């Protein structure tokens, strides 16, 4: 043990990618490693990378499932660009992931899986091991399958069950390499397999076998430690963007004292929100799995008319289908939250990959003059805050709000300091009380232009609403030309005045200078990491990130005009840049765009910024 | 929910001028609905009337209740959202053959399947009226319309087949000009818990006038309509001398007294029979081979969606350790720094 301690090297941050066949349990392996690291006090971010096919043929590149974790002593805001350690359980996993390993990185493979058959399945003409630059990587050829069998020889188990615990061997190795204790994982196994003690025993044996194997082989020395990060005190849990979104909506329902209704149709990568809320019958949540996207939003509009906090969730193609109904919510001025978890498009596009290409659709994708509020979450955990905020704005201003998240936020997870529920702001929708005299459905109640919400069942407030243009104040059908202008103006003004309810934009770095990095939505982690690293390296960019898209924060122009160069980063062809050009015609915007279904890498962002800035 | 009946049909009329064409069958249906609601006796604020798009969908503006004129084809899901959110409301959908069976066809079958407690009035005039005369999914095969100037070659839907095919539990049919029958049926629809579909054969005076003329014709209507009543033998005709018997796999019109046929040989209407075969045969009867069946053809009890949902919520609430949002936040894997 003393010898081991002598060879421990301290690291600031590490990225590990676990990869294998869909059936190899890599998501669980990665999650267990992340949980252990979180419990040790590291900051971290994770991202799963699984195939769109549910069960792609075993051993093929299409069937490779991966899980990346980035953990550190310093703050961690992304799952990491490139891996320090790759675990590859078969040739296909190696083939698919080797391009994501840093030069000099460690690659742990199960050498037993490098059979002729598996190589052929992975489509390897030659053995990929021979093609790797051995000088570039530290390759550990571990006989994982053999040693797993060996370790479980004494137990009366069938081959299939034995092989299922291979992932624990790899996990044990990685635990040794990074000085992590086994106890959290052991506890997890004890809980998970309570009813099948032999599985607990087998997994624990294999986990330890991996741990000791790593200790024994010289190639893995020295081992590393990543000290705990400086983290704010409090209770934490891991959360991904979709769960955070679902929970933000539940919190908003509780704060507004309204029932929560979700009308939705399953679609990747948004389905988990519907699934999570469907579990929450214990909190009285009503979920309605509709027959299609249109019925999803339509049931929500009905629920909104009936006085619920109404929500529909979807992804790009679904948002397209919902557009007509969104127009109905706009003209009737009903509160509605529309969550769009963006994915690669157009059409079916890249369902499991991330993109920011629905911005223009969210802002303008409807017929007629149909403004609404658009928000965008920027980290997995702040999906909670912005789902809450979307509900608050929708309810207090009586209008539909589109919340944009994306596949990267939806599936990415990070430790989240559990919020103090009592400190969340109150939500006070303008519900009209029974006995209100001279109620008029479209009378503006105050400066925010909000109308009253008269809920069916309330005596004396019977009224009719609908998709036809309505007379100002009374809401009766009206074809009067001047009235249409009045109502169009009012609906626009109503959205514009939401600006009074949202916070100002904050600049990171100097408030004036040569270069302002501009981002919005799910790219925050990468942009912020690039910004922080550049500052540490002596460069001096400033950075703003938008969560409020329409309306834009009041001080936006004030901030932007103070920079010589405005550089907009986004995962599309320049939709936000074009929106800013439309809004601020006196300013010039440059763009940096990527549309590959992948997040930015910090490396490419830094390169771009350095090339723009020139010197330090 | 039932209160002393103190409202009159007039109380359900809104202040809006009714804008259907003179002679349109919708006027009579509106009158039936006003009478129905008064007779049911709920206070006005308990009623919600929801429509899609089409002539019939103007309905909500003429109701002095809560009402919502929505978008084409989506009345049923919007009404579903209302009912599931607040099961105490009496929720009515007014739709047409285009709204419900063309653009809203998917919602129609899923509405029937889910069995949400909605009363759906389907005004079937076999034509598109609001868009001025194109054929609809219920237009007769071969019908000449603006978009089928040489005749259609599409098979029309029969609403009852869709309802039964989609596990629907309530189907009734009336004719616009029979205000009393329509009212009686609508009251039955309200009493029935679940998705109640009431098809009303409705005359479009402008674009499809007298499409039901052969059935509604005063001279012959008693011979061409069979008004079904649960538990009663199927007798019809001006002289009450005709009846319906089951003949092998199909129905047959017989004359009482001929070939020794007596009332005992006739089918007795059983609207509560879960097996839908006879209901389907009855619903499919058409002039000139048969009389057209009116009245409540099918009314079968089954679990109602929103009630099941509420039961499930109560059940999960009582067994779950999570009682509020805060407890959810701290559930599962958490740690302290």
Short mmCIF file of C-alpha atoms in Angstrom, two decimals, chain A residues 35 38-39 231-238 247 250-251 254 261 276 280-292 294-295 298-299 301-303 305-306 308 324-325 328 332 334 384 415-416 418-419 421-422 454-468 476-477 479, chain B residues 14-16 19 44-48 50 58 60-72 74 77-82 84-87 89 103 106-108 110-111 113-114 116 305 309-310 312-314 316-317 320-326 328-337:
data_model
loop_
_atom_site.label_atom_id
_atom_site.label_comp_id
_atom_site.label_asym_id
_atom_site.label_seq_id
_atom_site.Cartn_x
_atom_site.Cartn_y
_atom_site.Cartn_z
CA UNK A 35 -21.52 8.96 -8.48
CA UNK A 38 -19.37 13.23 -6.88
CA UNK A 39 -19.46 11.72 -3.40
CA UNK A 231 -17.96 23.36 -3.94
CA UNK A 232 -20.59 25.45 -2.23
CA UNK A 233 -21.87 23.75 0.91
CA UNK A 234 -25.22 22.05 0.77
CA UNK A 235 -27.09 18.96 -0.35
CA UNK A 236 -26.46 17.75 -3.85
CA UNK A 237 -27.84 15.29 -6.35
CA UNK A 238 -27.11 14.47 -9.95
CA UNK A 247 -39.10 19.13 -11.86
CA UNK A 250 -43.71 20.56 -10.79
CA UNK A 251 -42.19 23.31 -8.66
CA UNK A 254 -46.76 23.96 -6.46
CA UNK A 261 -51.23 18.98 -16.86
CA UNK A 276 -40.70 11.55 -15.44
CA UNK A 280 -45.38 11.84 -10.47
CA UNK A 281 -48.96 10.78 -9.87
CA UNK A 282 -47.88 10.95 -6.23
CA UNK A 283 -47.76 14.73 -6.63
CA UNK A 284 -51.04 14.81 -8.51
CA UNK A 285 -49.52 15.41 -11.95
CA UNK A 286 -51.86 14.63 -14.83
CA UNK A 287 -50.04 13.37 -17.90
CA UNK A 288 -51.91 12.65 -21.08
CA UNK A 289 -50.11 10.62 -23.72
CA UNK A 290 -51.86 11.88 -26.79
CA UNK A 291 -52.33 10.20 -30.17
CA UNK A 292 -50.09 12.72 -31.88
CA UNK A 294 -51.22 18.07 -32.30
CA UNK A 295 -53.44 16.31 -29.78
CA UNK A 298 -54.51 20.59 -27.97
CA UNK A 299 -55.20 18.75 -24.72
CA UNK A 301 -54.73 24.15 -24.47
CA UNK A 302 -57.95 22.62 -23.16
CA UNK A 303 -56.35 22.15 -19.75
CA UNK A 305 -58.68 26.99 -20.64
CA UNK A 306 -59.89 24.89 -17.70
CA UNK A 308 -54.42 24.19 -15.09
CA UNK A 324 -51.23 25.96 -35.73
CA UNK A 325 -52.29 25.20 -32.17
CA UNK A 328 -54.62 29.46 -31.11
CA UNK A 332 -56.86 33.34 -27.18
CA UNK A 334 -54.02 31.32 -22.75
CA UNK A 384 -35.08 23.50 -13.72
CA UNK A 415 -24.26 17.60 -9.66
CA UNK A 416 -26.98 20.04 -8.65
CA UNK A 418 -30.75 21.09 -4.26
CA UNK A 419 -32.64 24.39 -4.26
CA UNK A 421 -38.12 25.40 -2.37
CA UNK A 422 -39.26 28.11 0.02
CA UNK A 454 -61.90 33.28 -15.94
CA UNK A 455 -61.95 29.58 -15.30
CA UNK A 456 -64.90 27.40 -16.39
CA UNK A 457 -66.98 26.45 -13.39
CA UNK A 458 -66.80 29.97 -11.97
CA UNK A 459 -70.31 31.36 -11.62
CA UNK A 460 -71.19 34.48 -13.54
CA UNK A 461 -68.08 34.58 -15.73
CA UNK A 462 -69.38 32.47 -18.62
CA UNK A 463 -67.75 33.68 -21.81
CA UNK A 464 -66.70 32.54 -25.24
CA UNK A 465 -63.22 32.55 -26.70
CA UNK A 466 -61.90 31.29 -29.99
CA UNK A 467 -59.51 31.46 -32.88
CA UNK A 468 -61.39 34.17 -34.75
CA UNK A 476 -66.80 39.04 -29.30
CA UNK A 477 -65.97 38.00 -32.87
CA UNK A 479 -64.04 41.65 -38.48
CA UNK B 14 -75.94 34.12 -26.01
CA UNK B 15 -76.34 37.72 -27.14
CA UNK B 16 -74.68 36.97 -30.49
CA UNK B 19 -75.34 33.58 -38.58
CA UNK B 44 -74.67 27.55 -16.68
CA UNK B 45 -71.08 27.72 -15.45
CA UNK B 46 -70.85 23.91 -15.40
CA UNK B 47 -71.23 23.65 -19.16
CA UNK B 48 -68.37 23.96 -21.58
CA UNK B 50 -66.11 23.24 -27.62
CA UNK B 58 -69.92 28.38 -34.87
CA UNK B 60 -70.06 28.07 -29.10
CA UNK B 61 -70.74 31.71 -29.96
CA UNK B 62 -74.44 31.06 -29.55
CA UNK B 63 -74.15 29.47 -26.12
CA UNK B 64 -74.36 31.47 -22.94
CA UNK B 65 -72.01 29.06 -21.18
CA UNK B 66 -68.25 28.69 -21.14
CA UNK B 67 -67.33 27.96 -24.72
CA UNK B 68 -64.31 27.68 -26.97
CA UNK B 69 -64.22 27.87 -30.77
CA UNK B 70 -60.90 26.19 -31.55
CA UNK B 71 -59.08 25.03 -34.68
CA UNK B 72 -59.95 22.61 -37.41
CA UNK B 74 -58.97 19.54 -32.71
CA UNK B 77 -58.47 16.75 -27.83
CA UNK B 78 -59.10 20.27 -26.55
CA UNK B 79 -62.31 19.08 -24.89
CA UNK B 80 -60.38 16.09 -23.53
CA UNK B 81 -57.93 18.47 -21.88
CA UNK B 82 -60.80 20.42 -20.32
CA UNK B 84 -59.45 15.62 -17.65
CA UNK B 85 -58.40 18.86 -15.92
CA UNK B 86 -61.79 19.40 -14.36
CA UNK B 87 -64.07 16.32 -14.39
CA UNK B 89 -67.61 20.16 -15.87
CA UNK B 103 -58.89 16.53 -40.48
CA UNK B 106 -57.34 10.54 -35.69
CA UNK B 107 -58.62 12.41 -32.66
CA UNK B 108 -62.10 11.05 -33.27
CA UNK B 110 -58.76 7.97 -30.09
CA UNK B 111 -61.42 9.97 -28.28
CA UNK B 113 -61.12 4.59 -27.51
CA UNK B 114 -60.14 6.53 -24.38
CA UNK B 116 -63.40 10.35 -21.73
CA UNK B 305 -60.62 7.75 -18.51
CA UNK B 309 -56.79 8.71 -13.74
CA UNK B 310 -58.09 10.18 -10.50
CA UNK B 312 -54.68 6.06 -9.95
CA UNK B 313 -53.53 9.40 -8.55
CA UNK B 314 -55.18 8.64 -5.23
CA UNK B 316 -50.19 6.27 -5.94
CA UNK B 317 -50.47 9.20 -3.51
CA UNK B 320 -45.73 6.80 -2.38
CA UNK B 321 -43.25 8.05 0.21
CA UNK B 322 -43.06 11.35 -1.72
CA UNK B 323 -45.75 13.73 -0.51
CA UNK B 324 -44.53 17.05 -1.85
CA UNK B 325 -41.95 18.54 -4.17
CA UNK B 326 -39.35 18.99 -1.47
CA UNK B 328 -38.97 14.54 -4.38
CA UNK B 329 -35.89 16.76 -4.45
CA UNK B 330 -34.31 14.79 -1.61
CA UNK B 331 -35.39 11.35 -2.87
CA UNK B 332 -32.89 8.85 -4.28
CA UNK B 333 -29.18 9.48 -4.34
CA UNK B 334 -28.18 12.73 -2.61
CA UNK B 335 -25.05 13.80 -0.74
CA UNK B 336 -23.88 16.61 1.45
CA UNK B 337 -20.84 18.77 0.78
#
